[in-house]
Short mmCIF file of N, CA and C in Angstrom, two decimals:
data_model
loop_
_atom_site.label_atom_id
_atom_site.label_comp_id
_atom_site.label_asym_id
_atom_site.label_seq_id
_atom_site.Cartn_x
_atom_site.Cartn_y
_atom_site.Cartn_z
N UNK A 1 10.15 4.61 8.64
CA UNK A 1 10.71 3.27 8.45
C UNK A 1 12.21 3.40 8.22
N UNK A 2 12.95 2.55 8.89
CA UNK A 2 14.39 2.52 8.65
C UNK A 2 14.68 2.14 7.21
N UNK A 3 15.79 2.63 6.71
CA UNK A 3 16.23 2.33 5.35
C UNK A 3 17.65 1.77 5.40
N UNK A 4 18.08 1.10 4.33
CA UNK A 4 19.47 0.65 4.28
C UNK A 4 20.42 1.82 4.52
N UNK A 5 21.42 1.57 5.35
CA UNK A 5 22.38 2.60 5.73
C UNK A 5 22.08 3.24 7.08
N UNK A 6 20.85 3.10 7.57
CA UNK A 6 20.49 3.64 8.88
C UNK A 6 21.06 2.76 9.99
N UNK A 7 21.39 3.41 11.10
CA UNK A 7 21.80 2.67 12.30
C UNK A 7 20.54 2.15 12.97
N UNK A 8 20.57 0.87 13.38
CA UNK A 8 19.43 0.30 14.11
C UNK A 8 19.36 1.02 15.45
N UNK A 9 18.17 1.43 15.89
CA UNK A 9 18.06 2.26 17.10
C UNK A 9 18.42 1.50 18.38
N UNK A 10 18.80 2.29 19.38
CA UNK A 10 19.08 1.73 20.70
C UNK A 10 17.80 1.12 21.27
N UNK A 11 17.95 0.01 21.97
CA UNK A 11 16.81 -0.63 22.60
C UNK A 11 17.29 -1.47 23.77
N UNK A 12 16.36 -1.82 24.64
CA UNK A 12 16.60 -2.76 25.72
C UNK A 12 15.29 -3.53 25.91
N UNK A 13 15.31 -4.81 25.54
CA UNK A 13 14.12 -5.66 25.62
C UNK A 13 14.46 -6.99 26.25
N UNK A 14 13.46 -7.58 26.91
CA UNK A 14 13.62 -8.92 27.45
C UNK A 14 13.19 -9.94 26.41
N UNK A 15 13.86 -11.10 26.44
CA UNK A 15 13.45 -12.17 25.53
C UNK A 15 12.53 -13.16 26.24
N UNK A 16 12.22 -14.23 25.56
CA UNK A 16 11.30 -15.25 26.06
C UNK A 16 11.76 -15.90 27.36
N UNK A 17 13.06 -15.82 27.66
CA UNK A 17 13.60 -16.40 28.90
C UNK A 17 13.83 -15.33 29.96
N UNK A 18 13.44 -14.09 29.68
CA UNK A 18 13.66 -13.00 30.63
C UNK A 18 15.05 -12.41 30.57
N UNK A 19 15.84 -12.80 29.56
CA UNK A 19 17.20 -12.26 29.38
C UNK A 19 17.11 -10.91 28.66
N UNK A 20 17.95 -9.98 29.08
CA UNK A 20 17.97 -8.63 28.50
C UNK A 20 18.81 -8.61 27.23
N UNK A 21 18.29 -7.93 26.21
CA UNK A 21 19.01 -7.74 24.94
C UNK A 21 19.03 -6.25 24.63
N UNK A 22 20.15 -5.82 24.02
CA UNK A 22 20.31 -4.42 23.61
C UNK A 22 20.87 -4.40 22.18
N UNK A 23 21.06 -3.18 21.67
CA UNK A 23 21.63 -3.04 20.33
C UNK A 23 23.03 -3.64 20.26
N UNK A 24 23.71 -3.83 21.39
CA UNK A 24 25.03 -4.47 21.39
C UNK A 24 24.95 -5.91 20.89
N UNK A 25 23.75 -6.52 20.96
CA UNK A 25 23.57 -7.88 20.48
C UNK A 25 23.51 -7.95 18.95
N UNK A 26 23.57 -6.80 18.29
CA UNK A 26 23.46 -6.76 16.83
C UNK A 26 24.83 -6.75 16.16
N UNK A 27 25.83 -7.33 16.82
CA UNK A 27 27.15 -7.48 16.20
C UNK A 27 27.09 -8.58 15.15
N UNK A 28 27.86 -8.42 14.12
CA UNK A 28 27.83 -9.42 13.04
C UNK A 28 26.58 -9.24 12.21
N UNK A 29 26.12 -10.33 11.61
CA UNK A 29 24.93 -10.29 10.76
C UNK A 29 23.74 -10.81 11.56
N UNK A 30 22.70 -9.99 11.62
CA UNK A 30 21.51 -10.32 12.40
C UNK A 30 20.27 -10.06 11.56
N UNK A 31 19.33 -10.99 11.65
CA UNK A 31 18.02 -10.80 11.05
C UNK A 31 17.07 -10.45 12.19
N UNK A 32 16.45 -9.28 12.10
CA UNK A 32 15.47 -8.86 13.11
C UNK A 32 14.13 -8.79 12.40
N UNK A 33 13.25 -9.72 12.77
CA UNK A 33 11.95 -9.73 12.11
C UNK A 33 10.85 -9.35 13.10
N UNK A 34 10.00 -8.45 12.66
CA UNK A 34 8.87 -7.97 13.45
C UNK A 34 7.62 -8.67 12.96
N UNK A 35 6.85 -9.21 13.90
CA UNK A 35 5.65 -9.96 13.53
C UNK A 35 4.50 -9.55 14.46
N UNK A 36 3.26 -9.71 13.99
CA UNK A 36 2.11 -9.20 14.74
C UNK A 36 1.81 -9.88 16.07
N UNK A 37 1.77 -11.22 16.11
CA UNK A 37 1.26 -11.87 17.33
C UNK A 37 1.70 -13.32 17.42
N UNK A 38 2.10 -13.72 18.63
CA UNK A 38 2.47 -15.11 18.89
C UNK A 38 1.32 -16.06 18.60
N UNK A 39 1.69 -17.24 18.12
CA UNK A 39 0.78 -18.37 17.99
C UNK A 39 -0.45 -18.10 17.13
N UNK A 40 -0.29 -17.26 16.12
CA UNK A 40 -1.34 -17.06 15.12
C UNK A 40 -0.86 -17.75 13.84
N UNK A 41 -1.75 -18.08 12.91
CA UNK A 41 -1.35 -18.91 11.76
C UNK A 41 -0.15 -18.37 10.97
N UNK A 42 -0.21 -17.12 10.54
CA UNK A 42 0.88 -16.57 9.73
C UNK A 42 2.17 -16.43 10.52
N UNK A 43 2.06 -15.98 11.76
CA UNK A 43 3.25 -15.79 12.59
C UNK A 43 3.90 -17.13 12.94
N UNK A 44 3.08 -18.15 13.12
CA UNK A 44 3.61 -19.49 13.40
C UNK A 44 4.34 -20.02 12.18
N UNK A 45 3.75 -19.88 11.00
CA UNK A 45 4.43 -20.33 9.77
C UNK A 45 5.76 -19.62 9.60
N UNK A 46 5.77 -18.32 9.84
CA UNK A 46 7.00 -17.54 9.68
C UNK A 46 8.06 -18.01 10.68
N UNK A 47 7.69 -18.12 11.95
CA UNK A 47 8.65 -18.53 12.97
C UNK A 47 9.20 -19.92 12.69
N UNK A 48 8.32 -20.83 12.31
CA UNK A 48 8.78 -22.20 12.02
C UNK A 48 9.68 -22.25 10.79
N UNK A 49 9.45 -21.36 9.83
CA UNK A 49 10.34 -21.33 8.66
C UNK A 49 11.74 -20.85 9.06
N UNK A 50 11.82 -19.90 9.99
CA UNK A 50 13.13 -19.47 10.50
C UNK A 50 13.78 -20.61 11.28
N UNK A 51 13.01 -21.31 12.09
CA UNK A 51 13.54 -22.46 12.84
C UNK A 51 14.08 -23.51 11.87
N UNK A 52 13.28 -23.84 10.85
CA UNK A 52 13.67 -24.89 9.91
C UNK A 52 14.89 -24.52 9.08
N UNK A 53 15.10 -23.23 8.86
CA UNK A 53 16.25 -22.76 8.09
C UNK A 53 17.42 -22.35 8.99
N UNK A 54 17.30 -22.65 10.28
CA UNK A 54 18.30 -22.21 11.25
C UNK A 54 19.72 -22.59 10.90
N UNK A 55 19.94 -23.84 10.48
CA UNK A 55 21.29 -24.27 10.15
C UNK A 55 21.85 -23.46 8.98
N UNK A 56 21.02 -23.18 7.98
CA UNK A 56 21.47 -22.40 6.83
C UNK A 56 21.81 -20.96 7.24
N UNK A 57 21.01 -20.38 8.15
CA UNK A 57 21.33 -19.03 8.64
C UNK A 57 22.66 -19.05 9.38
N UNK A 58 22.84 -20.05 10.26
CA UNK A 58 24.08 -20.13 11.03
C UNK A 58 25.29 -20.35 10.10
N UNK A 59 25.13 -21.15 9.05
CA UNK A 59 26.22 -21.36 8.09
C UNK A 59 26.65 -20.06 7.44
N UNK A 60 25.71 -19.15 7.28
CA UNK A 60 26.00 -17.84 6.68
C UNK A 60 26.40 -16.81 7.74
N UNK A 61 26.52 -17.25 8.99
CA UNK A 61 26.95 -16.37 10.07
C UNK A 61 25.87 -15.42 10.56
N UNK A 62 24.61 -15.75 10.31
CA UNK A 62 23.50 -14.87 10.69
C UNK A 62 22.75 -15.43 11.89
N UNK A 63 22.37 -14.53 12.77
CA UNK A 63 21.51 -14.87 13.91
C UNK A 63 20.14 -14.24 13.69
N UNK A 64 19.11 -14.86 14.27
CA UNK A 64 17.73 -14.40 14.10
C UNK A 64 17.16 -13.94 15.43
N UNK A 65 16.45 -12.80 15.41
CA UNK A 65 15.68 -12.32 16.55
C UNK A 65 14.27 -12.00 16.06
N UNK A 66 13.26 -12.52 16.74
CA UNK A 66 11.88 -12.15 16.45
C UNK A 66 11.43 -11.09 17.45
N UNK A 67 10.58 -10.17 17.00
CA UNK A 67 10.09 -9.09 17.88
C UNK A 67 8.59 -8.93 17.66
N UNK A 68 7.84 -8.94 18.77
CA UNK A 68 6.42 -8.58 18.72
C UNK A 68 6.07 -7.86 20.02
N UNK A 69 4.85 -7.39 20.11
CA UNK A 69 4.40 -6.67 21.31
C UNK A 69 3.89 -7.64 22.37
N UNK A 70 3.98 -8.94 22.14
CA UNK A 70 3.57 -9.91 23.16
C UNK A 70 4.55 -9.89 24.32
N UNK A 71 4.09 -10.34 25.49
CA UNK A 71 4.94 -10.31 26.68
C UNK A 71 5.84 -11.54 26.76
N UNK A 72 6.71 -11.55 27.76
CA UNK A 72 7.69 -12.63 27.94
C UNK A 72 7.00 -13.98 28.07
N UNK A 73 5.94 -14.05 28.87
CA UNK A 73 5.24 -15.33 29.07
C UNK A 73 4.64 -15.86 27.77
N UNK A 74 4.05 -14.99 26.98
CA UNK A 74 3.51 -15.39 25.68
C UNK A 74 4.61 -15.91 24.78
N UNK A 75 5.73 -15.19 24.74
CA UNK A 75 6.87 -15.61 23.92
C UNK A 75 7.39 -16.98 24.38
N UNK A 76 7.50 -17.17 25.69
CA UNK A 76 8.02 -18.44 26.22
C UNK A 76 7.13 -19.60 25.80
N UNK A 77 5.82 -19.42 25.88
CA UNK A 77 4.89 -20.48 25.49
C UNK A 77 4.97 -20.76 24.00
N UNK A 78 5.03 -19.70 23.19
CA UNK A 78 5.12 -19.83 21.73
C UNK A 78 6.41 -20.56 21.34
N UNK A 79 7.52 -20.14 21.96
CA UNK A 79 8.81 -20.74 21.65
C UNK A 79 8.83 -22.22 22.02
N UNK A 80 8.30 -22.56 23.19
CA UNK A 80 8.29 -23.95 23.63
C UNK A 80 7.38 -24.81 22.75
N UNK A 81 6.21 -24.28 22.42
CA UNK A 81 5.23 -25.04 21.64
C UNK A 81 5.78 -25.47 20.28
N UNK A 82 6.58 -24.56 19.66
CA UNK A 82 7.09 -24.84 18.31
C UNK A 82 8.60 -25.10 18.28
N UNK A 83 9.20 -25.25 19.45
CA UNK A 83 10.63 -25.55 19.56
C UNK A 83 11.47 -24.57 18.73
N UNK A 84 11.19 -23.30 18.91
CA UNK A 84 11.95 -22.27 18.20
C UNK A 84 13.33 -22.15 18.82
N UNK A 85 14.33 -21.91 17.98
CA UNK A 85 15.72 -21.91 18.46
C UNK A 85 16.39 -20.54 18.36
N UNK A 86 15.59 -19.49 18.49
CA UNK A 86 16.12 -18.13 18.45
C UNK A 86 15.30 -17.29 19.44
N UNK A 87 15.88 -16.17 19.89
CA UNK A 87 15.19 -15.34 20.88
C UNK A 87 13.99 -14.60 20.29
N UNK A 88 12.95 -14.49 21.10
CA UNK A 88 11.78 -13.67 20.79
C UNK A 88 11.79 -12.51 21.77
N UNK A 89 11.86 -11.30 21.26
CA UNK A 89 11.96 -10.11 22.11
C UNK A 89 10.58 -9.50 22.35
N UNK A 90 10.33 -9.16 23.61
CA UNK A 90 9.04 -8.63 24.04
C UNK A 90 9.06 -7.09 24.00
N UNK A 91 8.46 -6.53 22.98
CA UNK A 91 8.36 -5.08 22.80
C UNK A 91 6.96 -4.62 23.24
N UNK A 92 6.63 -4.87 24.51
CA UNK A 92 5.26 -4.69 24.99
C UNK A 92 4.77 -3.24 24.91
N UNK A 93 5.67 -2.29 25.03
CA UNK A 93 5.25 -0.88 24.91
C UNK A 93 5.47 -0.36 23.49
N UNK A 94 5.82 -1.23 22.59
CA UNK A 94 6.10 -1.00 21.17
C UNK A 94 7.08 0.15 20.91
N UNK A 95 7.99 0.40 21.86
CA UNK A 95 8.99 1.47 21.68
C UNK A 95 9.92 1.18 20.51
N UNK A 96 10.42 -0.07 20.42
CA UNK A 96 11.31 -0.40 19.32
C UNK A 96 10.54 -0.44 18.00
N UNK A 97 9.35 -1.00 18.03
CA UNK A 97 8.52 -1.04 16.81
C UNK A 97 8.25 0.36 16.29
N UNK A 98 7.98 1.30 17.20
CA UNK A 98 7.80 2.71 16.82
C UNK A 98 9.10 3.27 16.22
N UNK A 99 10.22 2.99 16.89
CA UNK A 99 11.50 3.56 16.48
C UNK A 99 11.94 3.10 15.09
N UNK A 100 11.61 1.86 14.72
CA UNK A 100 12.01 1.37 13.40
C UNK A 100 10.95 1.64 12.35
N UNK A 101 9.76 2.08 12.79
CA UNK A 101 8.72 2.49 11.84
C UNK A 101 7.75 1.41 11.42
N UNK A 102 7.59 0.36 12.26
CA UNK A 102 6.68 -0.72 11.87
C UNK A 102 5.38 -0.73 12.67
N UNK A 103 5.23 0.16 13.64
CA UNK A 103 4.01 0.22 14.46
C UNK A 103 3.06 1.24 13.86
N UNK A 104 1.81 0.86 13.72
CA UNK A 104 0.83 1.80 13.20
C UNK A 104 -0.46 1.10 12.87
N UNK A 105 -1.36 1.78 12.15
CA UNK A 105 -2.64 1.18 11.80
C UNK A 105 -2.46 -0.03 10.87
N UNK A 106 -3.10 -1.13 11.23
CA UNK A 106 -3.08 -2.35 10.43
C UNK A 106 -4.54 -2.73 10.18
N UNK A 107 -4.81 -3.29 9.02
CA UNK A 107 -6.17 -3.73 8.70
C UNK A 107 -6.14 -5.20 8.33
N UNK A 108 -6.94 -5.98 9.04
CA UNK A 108 -7.08 -7.41 8.79
C UNK A 108 -8.56 -7.73 8.71
N UNK A 109 -8.97 -8.31 7.58
CA UNK A 109 -10.36 -8.68 7.35
C UNK A 109 -11.32 -7.53 7.67
N UNK A 110 -10.96 -6.32 7.23
CA UNK A 110 -11.82 -5.16 7.41
C UNK A 110 -11.77 -4.53 8.78
N UNK A 111 -10.98 -5.07 9.70
CA UNK A 111 -10.86 -4.53 11.05
C UNK A 111 -9.54 -3.77 11.15
N UNK A 112 -9.58 -2.51 11.55
CA UNK A 112 -8.37 -1.69 11.69
C UNK A 112 -8.01 -1.56 13.16
N UNK A 113 -6.72 -1.70 13.44
CA UNK A 113 -6.21 -1.64 14.81
C UNK A 113 -4.76 -1.18 14.76
N UNK A 114 -4.20 -0.80 15.90
CA UNK A 114 -2.78 -0.44 16.00
C UNK A 114 -1.98 -1.72 16.22
N UNK A 115 -0.91 -1.89 15.46
CA UNK A 115 -0.09 -3.07 15.61
C UNK A 115 1.15 -3.02 14.76
N UNK A 116 1.81 -4.16 14.67
CA UNK A 116 3.07 -4.28 13.94
C UNK A 116 2.81 -4.73 12.50
N UNK A 117 3.44 -4.03 11.57
CA UNK A 117 3.45 -4.45 10.16
C UNK A 117 4.58 -5.47 10.01
N UNK A 118 4.27 -6.62 9.46
CA UNK A 118 5.26 -7.70 9.31
C UNK A 118 6.41 -7.18 8.43
N UNK A 119 7.57 -7.00 9.06
CA UNK A 119 8.73 -6.38 8.41
C UNK A 119 10.00 -7.05 8.92
N UNK A 120 10.98 -7.21 8.05
CA UNK A 120 12.25 -7.83 8.43
C UNK A 120 13.41 -6.93 8.03
N UNK A 121 14.38 -6.84 8.92
CA UNK A 121 15.60 -6.06 8.69
C UNK A 121 16.80 -6.99 8.74
N UNK A 122 17.71 -6.86 7.77
CA UNK A 122 19.02 -7.48 7.89
C UNK A 122 19.93 -6.37 8.41
N UNK A 123 20.62 -6.68 9.51
CA UNK A 123 21.46 -5.69 10.19
C UNK A 123 22.87 -6.26 10.28
N UNK A 124 23.85 -5.47 9.85
CA UNK A 124 25.25 -5.88 9.94
C UNK A 124 25.98 -4.88 10.80
N UNK A 125 26.49 -5.37 11.94
CA UNK A 125 27.22 -4.53 12.90
C UNK A 125 26.44 -3.25 13.22
N UNK A 126 25.14 -3.40 13.44
CA UNK A 126 24.29 -2.29 13.87
C UNK A 126 23.74 -1.42 12.76
N UNK A 127 24.11 -1.69 11.52
CA UNK A 127 23.65 -0.89 10.38
C UNK A 127 22.67 -1.73 9.55
N UNK A 128 21.53 -1.14 9.23
CA UNK A 128 20.54 -1.83 8.39
C UNK A 128 21.10 -1.93 6.98
N UNK A 129 21.11 -3.16 6.44
CA UNK A 129 21.60 -3.34 5.06
C UNK A 129 20.45 -3.66 4.10
N UNK A 130 19.37 -4.28 4.61
CA UNK A 130 18.21 -4.57 3.76
C UNK A 130 16.95 -4.52 4.59
N UNK A 131 15.85 -4.11 3.94
CA UNK A 131 14.54 -4.04 4.57
C UNK A 131 13.54 -4.79 3.69
N UNK A 132 12.76 -5.65 4.31
CA UNK A 132 11.71 -6.39 3.64
C UNK A 132 10.38 -5.96 4.27
N UNK A 133 9.57 -5.23 3.51
CA UNK A 133 8.29 -4.73 4.01
C UNK A 133 7.15 -5.60 3.48
N UNK A 134 6.00 -5.50 4.16
CA UNK A 134 4.80 -6.24 3.75
C UNK A 134 5.14 -7.69 3.43
N UNK A 135 5.82 -8.33 4.36
CA UNK A 135 6.35 -9.67 4.17
C UNK A 135 5.24 -10.70 3.99
N UNK A 136 5.40 -11.53 2.99
CA UNK A 136 4.59 -12.73 2.82
C UNK A 136 5.37 -13.86 3.50
N UNK A 137 4.73 -14.56 4.43
CA UNK A 137 5.47 -15.56 5.21
C UNK A 137 5.95 -16.74 4.37
N UNK A 138 5.22 -17.08 3.33
CA UNK A 138 5.63 -18.21 2.50
C UNK A 138 6.88 -17.84 1.69
N UNK A 139 7.95 -18.58 1.88
CA UNK A 139 9.19 -18.35 1.16
C UNK A 139 10.06 -17.23 1.70
N UNK A 140 9.65 -16.62 2.80
CA UNK A 140 10.40 -15.48 3.32
C UNK A 140 11.79 -15.88 3.80
N UNK A 141 11.91 -16.98 4.52
CA UNK A 141 13.22 -17.42 5.00
C UNK A 141 14.16 -17.66 3.82
N UNK A 142 13.65 -18.25 2.76
CA UNK A 142 14.47 -18.51 1.58
C UNK A 142 14.93 -17.21 0.93
N UNK A 143 14.03 -16.20 0.88
CA UNK A 143 14.42 -14.89 0.31
C UNK A 143 15.53 -14.25 1.14
N UNK A 144 15.44 -14.40 2.46
CA UNK A 144 16.48 -13.84 3.33
C UNK A 144 17.80 -14.57 3.13
N UNK A 145 17.75 -15.88 3.03
CA UNK A 145 18.98 -16.63 2.80
C UNK A 145 19.65 -16.19 1.50
N UNK A 146 18.85 -15.97 0.47
CA UNK A 146 19.40 -15.51 -0.82
C UNK A 146 20.03 -14.13 -0.68
N UNK A 147 19.47 -13.29 0.20
CA UNK A 147 19.98 -11.93 0.39
C UNK A 147 21.27 -11.89 1.18
N UNK A 148 21.53 -12.95 1.93
CA UNK A 148 22.76 -12.98 2.75
C UNK A 148 23.93 -13.33 1.87
#
């Protein structure tokens, strides 16, 4: 798992619109949040909380990127359904999730599978400044705003 002071790893991922993003997009203050799956209850609450706090993030000079292993089409549908106003990056081969240390065994309701652990990184000019692990979606956006 990345720690504060680590450089965010190099990546190249497509977003919900098919636009390419790389680590060069991490200039300034960026929130990169990793979530398990599009259009599931917890992930929807989390994404909508980022959308609803969008103006406050922008006032603090922060941009938001969501990352999951879902594909571009899934991201596009999720973004449109909930009118999300930030890019969702498709890490379908989980290369970035592996590189930052959030991919691995997850257990939900007694079922174990490989997937993304809900984790958020605050990144400033490519350097991780804060890490939020085992994120609870309720109040998470507010905790991030307080950390900025």
